[in-house]
Amino acid sequence: MRKTGMGMVWFLFSVLSLSVGLAMESQTVLTEIQNRYEKTQDLEASFVQEYIGKVMRQPQQSEGKVYFKKRGMMRWDYKVPDQKLISDGRTLWLYQPEEKQVFVYPAEEMIKEFGFLAGVGDLRRDFKLLNPQELAPQKEGTYVVELIPRENHPAVSKLSFRVDSKTYYIVQVDVIDGLGNVTRTRLMEIRTNQGLPDSFFQFKIPPGVEVIKTPSSSSPGGKGIPKK
C-alpha cells in the first residue's frame, strides 16, 4: 500500500477575535490553537496527502475525507488508494479492501504523538517549538509553526503546521521522519461540531478478511507499515 500518514491532519476550533496581519509569538499561536481545539467536539475535512520520500522520483498522492472526535476517535476514508484508517480511541484498524487485509494496532500507542488531533494530547506539553520568535503572516495568509517531539519517536522527528492567520485553522501538516521523508496533509472544506456519533468510529471486520495484529513499534505512517 501507499504510505499512510497520521499527521495528518487537523483539529478543530472557532474563529479567533485577534487582529489579523500582526506579528505574533509562536508560543501564543500554539496556545490559541490548543485552546480553540479544546472547545471543539468533532471535525471533518477533505484532505490531499503526499508522501515525499528521499529516494523517490515522484511523490505518492492520496485523497479523501478525515474525521476527528474527542476521546481519541478518528477516521480517514481514502478514495485513492481505497483504504480506511479508523480508531475508536482503544483500537486502530487499517483496512485495505483490495488486499482483503486489516491491520490492527493499539490506538493509545499509535496516536499518542498526534493525540491533540483527537482530544487526548496537548501540543504545548508533547512538543517543543523550533521557531519561538515572532511570526509574521506569510503571503498566503498563514503562520508556519515548527515543532519537535519532547520524546524521541521513530516516525516523527519534526512537525510543521501551516495555520490560517484569520481563523487559526490548521490547513497543512508536514510530518518529517528521521530519514527526512515528508508526509504532507492539506485540509480543505473544514467543518466542526457536526455531532458525529461514536458509532461512526467503529469498524466491523468483514468476513473473509485476513486480520494482522501488529505490535506497537509498527506505526501507520512509520517504518512498520507495509507498502505496495
JSON list of C-alpha atoms in Angstrom, two decimals, residues 25-190:
[
{"chain": "A", "resi": 25, "resn": "GLU", "atom": "CA", "xyz": [5.00, 34.83, 19.05]},
{"chain": "A", "resi": 26, "resn": "SER", "atom": "CA", "xyz": [4.95, 31.15, 18.11]},
{"chain": "A", "resi": 27, "resn": "GLN", "atom": "CA", "xyz": [4.02, 30.21, 21.67]},
{"chain": "A", "resi": 28, "resn": "THR", "atom": "CA", "xyz": [0.97, 32.49, 21.51]},
{"chain": "A", "resi": 29, "resn": "VAL", "atom": "CA", "xyz": [-0.16, 30.94, 18.22]},
{"chain": "A", "resi": 30, "resn": "LEU", "atom": "CA", "xyz": [0.36, 27.45, 19.66]},
{"chain": "A", "resi": 31, "resn": "THR", "atom": "CA", "xyz": [-1.65, 28.26, 22.78]},
{"chain": "A", "resi": 32, "resn": "GLU", "atom": "CA", "xyz": [-4.53, 29.76, 20.79]},
{"chain": "A", "resi": 33, "resn": "ILE", "atom": "CA", "xyz": [-4.65, 26.67, 18.54]},
{"chain": "A", "resi": 34, "resn": "GLN", "atom": "CA", "xyz": [-4.73, 24.34, 21.54]},
{"chain": "A", "resi": 35, "resn": "ASN", "atom": "CA", "xyz": [-7.34, 26.41, 23.39]},
{"chain": "A", "resi": 36, "resn": "ARG", "atom": "CA", "xyz": [-9.69, 26.61, 20.43]},
{"chain": "A", "resi": 37, "resn": "TYR", "atom": "CA", "xyz": [-9.36, 22.91, 19.71]},
{"chain": "A", "resi": 38, "resn": "GLU", "atom": "CA", "xyz": [-10.21, 22.03, 23.30]},
{"chain": "A", "resi": 39, "resn": "LYS", "atom": "CA", "xyz": [-13.57, 23.76, 22.82]},
{"chain": "A", "resi": 40, "resn": "THR", "atom": "CA", "xyz": [-14.41, 21.70, 19.72]},
{"chain": "A", "resi": 41, "resn": "GLN", "atom": "CA", "xyz": [-16.08, 18.30, 19.93]},
{"chain": "A", "resi": 42, "resn": "ASP", "atom": "CA", "xyz": [-15.52, 16.99, 16.39]},
{"chain": "A", "resi": 43, "resn": "LEU", "atom": "CA", "xyz": [-14.15, 17.97, 12.99]},
{"chain": "A", "resi": 44, "resn": "GLU", "atom": "CA", "xyz": [-14.40, 16.77, 9.40]},
{"chain": "A", "resi": 45, "resn": "ALA", "atom": "CA", "xyz": [-12.49, 17.86, 6.29]},
{"chain": "A", "resi": 46, "resn": "SER", "atom": "CA", "xyz": [-11.46, 16.85, 2.80]},
{"chain": "A", "resi": 47, "resn": "PHE", "atom": "CA", "xyz": [-7.75, 16.12, 2.50]},
{"chain": "A", "resi": 48, "resn": "VAL", "atom": "CA", "xyz": [-4.98, 15.65, -0.04]},
{"chain": "A", "resi": 49, "resn": "GLN", "atom": "CA", "xyz": [-1.94, 13.80, 1.26]},
{"chain": "A", "resi": 50, "resn": "GLU", "atom": "CA", "xyz": [1.51, 13.46, -0.28]},
{"chain": "A", "resi": 51, "resn": "TYR", "atom": "CA", "xyz": [4.36, 11.19, 0.75]},
{"chain": "A", "resi": 52, "resn": "ILE", "atom": "CA", "xyz": [7.66, 12.71, -0.38]},
{"chain": "A", "resi": 53, "resn": "GLY", "atom": "CA", "xyz": [10.38, 10.09, 0.04]},
{"chain": "A", "resi": 54, "resn": "LYS", "atom": "CA", "xyz": [14.08, 10.92, -0.03]},
{"chain": "A", "resi": 55, "resn": "VAL", "atom": "CA", "xyz": [14.79, 8.27, -2.68]},
{"chain": "A", "resi": 56, "resn": "MET", "atom": "CA", "xyz": [11.56, 8.60, -4.67]},
{"chain": "A", "resi": 57, "resn": "ARG", "atom": "CA", "xyz": [11.41, 10.27, -8.07]},
{"chain": "A", "resi": 58, "resn": "GLN", "atom": "CA", "xyz": [7.78, 11.33, -7.67]},
{"chain": "A", "resi": 59, "resn": "PRO", "atom": "CA", "xyz": [5.64, 11.90, -4.56]},
{"chain": "A", "resi": 60, "resn": "GLN", "atom": "CA", "xyz": [2.86, 9.42, -3.77]},
{"chain": "A", "resi": 61, "resn": "GLN", "atom": "CA", "xyz": [-0.50, 11.16, -3.51]},
{"chain": "A", "resi": 62, "resn": "SER", "atom": "CA", "xyz": [-3.78, 10.17, -1.88]},
{"chain": "A", "resi": 63, "resn": "GLU", "atom": "CA", "xyz": [-7.04, 11.94, -1.05]},
{"chain": "A", "resi": 64, "resn": "GLY", "atom": "CA", "xyz": [-10.30, 11.50, 0.81]},
{"chain": "A", "resi": 65, "resn": "LYS", "atom": "CA", "xyz": [-12.20, 12.63, 3.91]},
{"chain": "A", "resi": 66, "resn": "VAL", "atom": "CA", "xyz": [-10.97, 12.76, 7.50]},
{"chain": "A", "resi": 67, "resn": "TYR", "atom": "CA", "xyz": [-12.93, 12.95, 10.76]},
{"chain": "A", "resi": 68, "resn": "PHE", "atom": "CA", "xyz": [-11.83, 13.53, 14.37]},
{"chain": "A", "resi": 69, "resn": "LYS", "atom": "CA", "xyz": [-13.74, 13.39, 17.63]},
{"chain": "A", "resi": 70, "resn": "LYS", "atom": "CA", "xyz": [-12.65, 13.87, 21.22]},
{"chain": "A", "resi": 71, "resn": "ARG", "atom": "CA", "xyz": [-11.54, 10.89, 23.29]},
{"chain": "A", "resi": 72, "resn": "GLY", "atom": "CA", "xyz": [-9.12, 9.62, 20.67]},
{"chain": "A", "resi": 73, "resn": "MET", "atom": "CA", "xyz": [-11.52, 8.89, 17.80]},
{"chain": "A", "resi": 74, "resn": "MET", "atom": "CA", "xyz": [-10.57, 9.42, 14.18]},
{"chain": "A", "resi": 75, "resn": "ARG", "atom": "CA", "xyz": [-11.41, 8.13, 10.73]},
{"chain": "A", "resi": 76, "resn": "TRP", "atom": "CA", "xyz": [-9.57, 8.51, 7.41]},
{"chain": "A", "resi": 77, "resn": "ASP", "atom": "CA", "xyz": [-11.59, 7.42, 4.36]},
{"chain": "A", "resi": 78, "resn": "TYR", "atom": "CA", "xyz": [-9.17, 7.25, 1.43]},
{"chain": "A", "resi": 79, "resn": "LYS", "atom": "CA", "xyz": [-10.61, 7.38, -2.08]},
{"chain": "A", "resi": 80, "resn": "VAL", "atom": "CA", "xyz": [-7.22, 6.94, -3.74]},
{"chain": "A", "resi": 81, "resn": "PRO", "atom": "CA", "xyz": [-5.94, 4.42, -2.78]},
{"chain": "A", "resi": 82, "resn": "ASP", "atom": "CA", "xyz": [-9.06, 2.65, -1.46]},
{"chain": "A", "resi": 83, "resn": "GLN", "atom": "CA", "xyz": [-8.45, 2.10, 2.26]},
{"chain": "A", "resi": 84, "resn": "LYS", "atom": "CA", "xyz": [-9.71, 3.15, 5.69]},
{"chain": "A", "resi": 85, "resn": "LEU", "atom": "CA", "xyz": [-7.86, 4.10, 8.88]},
{"chain": "A", "resi": 86, "resn": "ILE", "atom": "CA", "xyz": [-10.25, 4.09, 11.87]},
{"chain": "A", "resi": 87, "resn": "SER", "atom": "CA", "xyz": [-9.78, 4.46, 15.63]},
{"chain": "A", "resi": 88, "resn": "ASP", "atom": "CA", "xyz": [-12.39, 4.28, 18.38]},
{"chain": "A", "resi": 89, "resn": "GLY", "atom": "CA", "xyz": [-9.85, 5.51, 20.93]},
{"chain": "A", "resi": 90, "resn": "ARG", "atom": "CA", "xyz": [-8.85, 1.99, 22.00]},
{"chain": "A", "resi": 91, "resn": "THR", "atom": "CA", "xyz": [-8.16, 0.11, 18.77]},
{"chain": "A", "resi": 92, "resn": "LEU", "atom": "CA", "xyz": [-6.92, 1.35, 15.41]},
{"chain": "A", "resi": 93, "resn": "TRP", "atom": "CA", "xyz": [-7.77, -0.53, 12.20]},
{"chain": "A", "resi": 94, "resn": "LEU", "atom": "CA", "xyz": [-6.12, -0.10, 8.81]},
{"chain": "A", "resi": 95, "resn": "TYR", "atom": "CA", "xyz": [-8.37, -1.78, 6.24]},
{"chain": "A", "resi": 96, "resn": "GLN", "atom": "CA", "xyz": [-7.21, -2.49, 2.68]},
{"chain": "A", "resi": 97, "resn": "PRO", "atom": "CA", "xyz": [-10.15, -3.88, 0.67]},
{"chain": "A", "resi": 98, "resn": "GLU", "atom": "CA", "xyz": [-8.14, -4.79, -2.43]},
{"chain": "A", "resi": 99, "resn": "GLU", "atom": "CA", "xyz": [-5.72, -6.92, -0.41]},
{"chain": "A", "resi": 100, "resn": "LYS", "atom": "CA", "xyz": [-8.53, -8.24, 1.83]},
{"chain": "A", "resi": 101, "resn": "GLN", "atom": "CA", "xyz": [-6.42, -7.38, 4.87]},
{"chain": "A", "resi": 102, "resn": "VAL", "atom": "CA", "xyz": [-6.93, -5.40, 8.05]},
{"chain": "A", "resi": 103, "resn": "PHE", "atom": "CA", "xyz": [-4.03, -4.38, 10.31]},
{"chain": "A", "resi": 104, "resn": "VAL", "atom": "CA", "xyz": [-4.94, -3.95, 13.99]},
{"chain": "A", "resi": 105, "resn": "TYR", "atom": "CA", "xyz": [-2.95, -1.65, 16.29]},
{"chain": "A", "resi": 106, "resn": "PRO", "atom": "CA", "xyz": [-3.32, -0.47, 19.91]},
{"chain": "A", "resi": 107, "resn": "ALA", "atom": "CA", "xyz": [-4.69, 3.05, 19.46]},
{"chain": "A", "resi": 108, "resn": "GLU", "atom": "CA", "xyz": [-3.01, 4.56, 22.51]},
{"chain": "A", "resi": 109, "resn": "GLU", "atom": "CA", "xyz": [0.46, 3.76, 21.21]},
{"chain": "A", "resi": 110, "resn": "MET", "atom": "CA", "xyz": [-0.31, 4.61, 17.60]},
{"chain": "A", "resi": 111, "resn": "ILE", "atom": "CA", "xyz": [-1.79, 8.09, 18.04]},
{"chain": "A", "resi": 112, "resn": "LYS", "atom": "CA", "xyz": [-0.07, 9.44, 21.13]},
{"chain": "A", "resi": 113, "resn": "GLU", "atom": "CA", "xyz": [2.23, 11.71, 19.12]},
{"chain": "A", "resi": 114, "resn": "PHE", "atom": "CA", "xyz": [-0.84, 13.25, 17.44]},
{"chain": "A", "resi": 115, "resn": "GLY", "atom": "CA", "xyz": [-3.24, 12.88, 20.32]},
{"chain": "A", "resi": 116, "resn": "PHE", "atom": "CA", "xyz": [-4.21, 16.55, 20.31]},
{"chain": "A", "resi": 117, "resn": "LEU", "atom": "CA", "xyz": [-5.96, 15.95, 16.99]},
{"chain": "A", "resi": 118, "resn": "ALA", "atom": "CA", "xyz": [-8.38, 13.56, 18.66]},
{"chain": "A", "resi": 119, "resn": "GLY", "atom": "CA", "xyz": [-8.64, 15.21, 22.05]},
{"chain": "A", "resi": 120, "resn": "VAL", "atom": "CA", "xyz": [-6.14, 13.13, 24.03]},
{"chain": "A", "resi": 121, "resn": "GLY", "atom": "CA", "xyz": [-2.98, 15.24, 23.93]},
{"chain": "A", "resi": 122, "resn": "ASP", "atom": "CA", "xyz": [-1.51, 18.71, 24.38]},
{"chain": "A", "resi": 123, "resn": "LEU", "atom": "CA", "xyz": [0.72, 20.42, 21.82]},
{"chain": "A", "resi": 124, "resn": "ARG", "atom": "CA", "xyz": [2.48, 22.53, 24.45]},
{"chain": "A", "resi": 125, "resn": "ARG", "atom": "CA", "xyz": [3.20, 19.51, 26.65]},
{"chain": "A", "resi": 126, "resn": "ASP", "atom": "CA", "xyz": [4.15, 16.98, 23.96]},
{"chain": "A", "resi": 127, "resn": "PHE", "atom": "CA", "xyz": [6.16, 19.19, 21.57]},
{"chain": "A", "resi": 128, "resn": "LYS", "atom": "CA", "xyz": [8.87, 21.85, 21.70]},
{"chain": "A", "resi": 129, "resn": "LEU", "atom": "CA", "xyz": [8.90, 24.94, 19.47]},
{"chain": "A", "resi": 130, "resn": "LEU", "atom": "CA", "xyz": [11.68, 25.29, 16.90]},
{"chain": "A", "resi": 131, "resn": "ASN", "atom": "CA", "xyz": [10.77, 28.87, 15.97]},
{"chain": "A", "resi": 132, "resn": "PRO", "atom": "CA", "xyz": [9.83, 30.63, 19.24]},
{"chain": "A", "resi": 133, "resn": "GLN", "atom": "CA", "xyz": [10.42, 34.09, 17.76]},
{"chain": "A", "resi": 134, "resn": "GLU", "atom": "CA", "xyz": [7.67, 36.34, 16.42]},
{"chain": "A", "resi": 135, "resn": "LEU", "atom": "CA", "xyz": [5.77, 35.09, 13.39]},
{"chain": "A", "resi": 136, "resn": "ALA", "atom": "CA", "xyz": [4.67, 37.36, 10.57]},
{"chain": "A", "resi": 137, "resn": "PRO", "atom": "CA", "xyz": [1.84, 36.10, 8.34]},
{"chain": "A", "resi": 138, "resn": "GLN", "atom": "CA", "xyz": [3.06, 34.62, 5.06]},
{"chain": "A", "resi": 139, "resn": "LYS", "atom": "CA", "xyz": [1.88, 35.95, 1.68]},
{"chain": "A", "resi": 140, "resn": "GLU", "atom": "CA", "xyz": [-0.87, 33.32, 1.55]},
{"chain": "A", "resi": 141, "resn": "GLY", "atom": "CA", "xyz": [-2.22, 34.48, 4.92]},
{"chain": "A", "resi": 142, "resn": "THR", "atom": "CA", "xyz": [-0.81, 31.72, 7.11]},
{"chain": "A", "resi": 143, "resn": "TYR", "atom": "CA", "xyz": [1.58, 31.29, 10.01]},
{"chain": "A", "resi": 144, "resn": "VAL", "atom": "CA", "xyz": [4.11, 28.45, 9.99]},
{"chain": "A", "resi": 145, "resn": "VAL", "atom": "CA", "xyz": [4.77, 26.77, 13.35]},
{"chain": "A", "resi": 146, "resn": "GLU", "atom": "CA", "xyz": [7.55, 24.17, 13.63]},
{"chain": "A", "resi": 147, "resn": "LEU", "atom": "CA", "xyz": [7.72, 21.62, 16.44]},
{"chain": "A", "resi": 148, "resn": "ILE", "atom": "CA", "xyz": [9.81, 18.66, 17.56]},
{"chain": "A", "resi": 149, "resn": "PRO", "atom": "CA", "xyz": [8.57, 15.94, 19.95]},
{"chain": "A", "resi": 150, "resn": "ARG", "atom": "CA", "xyz": [9.88, 16.18, 23.51]},
{"chain": "A", "resi": 151, "resn": "GLU", "atom": "CA", "xyz": [10.41, 12.41, 23.48]},
{"chain": "A", "resi": 152, "resn": "ASN", "atom": "CA", "xyz": [12.11, 10.57, 20.63]},
{"chain": "A", "resi": 153, "resn": "HIS", "atom": "CA", "xyz": [9.75, 8.83, 18.21]},
{"chain": "A", "resi": 154, "resn": "PRO", "atom": "CA", "xyz": [10.79, 6.56, 15.31]},
{"chain": "A", "resi": 155, "resn": "ALA", "atom": "CA", "xyz": [8.24, 8.02, 12.87]},
{"chain": "A", "resi": 156, "resn": "VAL", "atom": "CA", "xyz": [8.35, 11.71, 13.82]},
{"chain": "A", "resi": 157, "resn": "SER", "atom": "CA", "xyz": [11.39, 13.96, 14.09]},
{"chain": "A", "resi": 158, "resn": "LYS", "atom": "CA", "xyz": [9.62, 17.23, 13.24]},
{"chain": "A", "resi": 159, "resn": "LEU", "atom": "CA", "xyz": [6.14, 18.68, 12.66]},
{"chain": "A", "resi": 160, "resn": "SER", "atom": "CA", "xyz": [5.37, 21.79, 10.64]},
{"chain": "A", "resi": 161, "resn": "PHE", "atom": "CA", "xyz": [1.91, 23.40, 10.80]},
{"chain": "A", "resi": 162, "resn": "ARG", "atom": "CA", "xyz": [0.59, 25.99, 8.37]},
{"chain": "A", "resi": 163, "resn": "VAL", "atom": "CA", "xyz": [-2.10, 27.94, 10.24]},
{"chain": "A", "resi": 164, "resn": "ASP", "atom": "CA", "xyz": [-4.68, 30.29, 8.71]},
{"chain": "A", "resi": 165, "resn": "SER", "atom": "CA", "xyz": [-3.92, 33.73, 10.19]},
{"chain": "A", "resi": 166, "resn": "LYS", "atom": "CA", "xyz": [-7.61, 34.76, 10.13]},
{"chain": "A", "resi": 167, "resn": "THR", "atom": "CA", "xyz": [-9.30, 31.69, 11.55]},
{"chain": "A", "resi": 168, "resn": "TYR", "atom": "CA", "xyz": [-6.39, 29.77, 13.16]},
{"chain": "A", "resi": 169, "resn": "TYR", "atom": "CA", "xyz": [-7.45, 26.59, 11.46]},
{"chain": "A", "resi": 170, "resn": "ILE", "atom": "CA", "xyz": [-4.54, 24.34, 10.59]},
{"chain": "A", "resi": 171, "resn": "VAL", "atom": "CA", "xyz": [-4.64, 23.98, 6.82]},
{"chain": "A", "resi": 172, "resn": "GLN", "atom": "CA", "xyz": [-1.48, 21.91, 6.30]},
{"chain": "A", "resi": 173, "resn": "VAL", "atom": "CA", "xyz": [0.54, 19.46, 8.40]},
{"chain": "A", "resi": 174, "resn": "ASP", "atom": "CA", "xyz": [4.01, 18.24, 7.42]},
{"chain": "A", "resi": 175, "resn": "VAL", "atom": "CA", "xyz": [5.33, 15.20, 9.31]},
{"chain": "A", "resi": 176, "resn": "ILE", "atom": "CA", "xyz": [9.07, 14.63, 8.84]},
{"chain": "A", "resi": 177, "resn": "ASP", "atom": "CA", "xyz": [10.60, 11.34, 9.95]},
{"chain": "A", "resi": 178, "resn": "GLY", "atom": "CA", "xyz": [14.18, 10.63, 11.00]},
{"chain": "A", "resi": 179, "resn": "LEU", "atom": "CA", "xyz": [15.25, 9.86, 7.42]},
{"chain": "A", "resi": 180, "resn": "GLY", "atom": "CA", "xyz": [13.92, 13.14, 6.05]},
{"chain": "A", "resi": 181, "resn": "ASN", "atom": "CA", "xyz": [10.82, 11.66, 4.40]},
{"chain": "A", "resi": 182, "resn": "VAL", "atom": "CA", "xyz": [7.82, 14.00, 4.47]},
{"chain": "A", "resi": 183, "resn": "THR", "atom": "CA", "xyz": [4.10, 13.22, 4.77]},
{"chain": "A", "resi": 184, "resn": "ARG", "atom": "CA", "xyz": [2.20, 16.40, 3.84]},
{"chain": "A", "resi": 185, "resn": "THR", "atom": "CA", "xyz": [-1.53, 16.67, 4.52]},
{"chain": "A", "resi": 186, "resn": "ARG", "atom": "CA", "xyz": [-3.58, 19.61, 3.22]},
{"chain": "A", "resi": 187, "resn": "LEU", "atom": "CA", "xyz": [-7.06, 20.14, 4.66]},
{"chain": "A", "resi": 188, "resn": "MET", "atom": "CA", "xyz": [-9.99, 21.81, 2.91]},
{"chain": "A", "resi": 189, "resn": "GLU", "atom": "CA", "xyz": [-13.72, 22.31, 3.46]},
{"chain": "A", "resi": 190, "resn": "ILE", "atom": "CA", "xyz": [-13.32, 22.10, 7.23]}
]
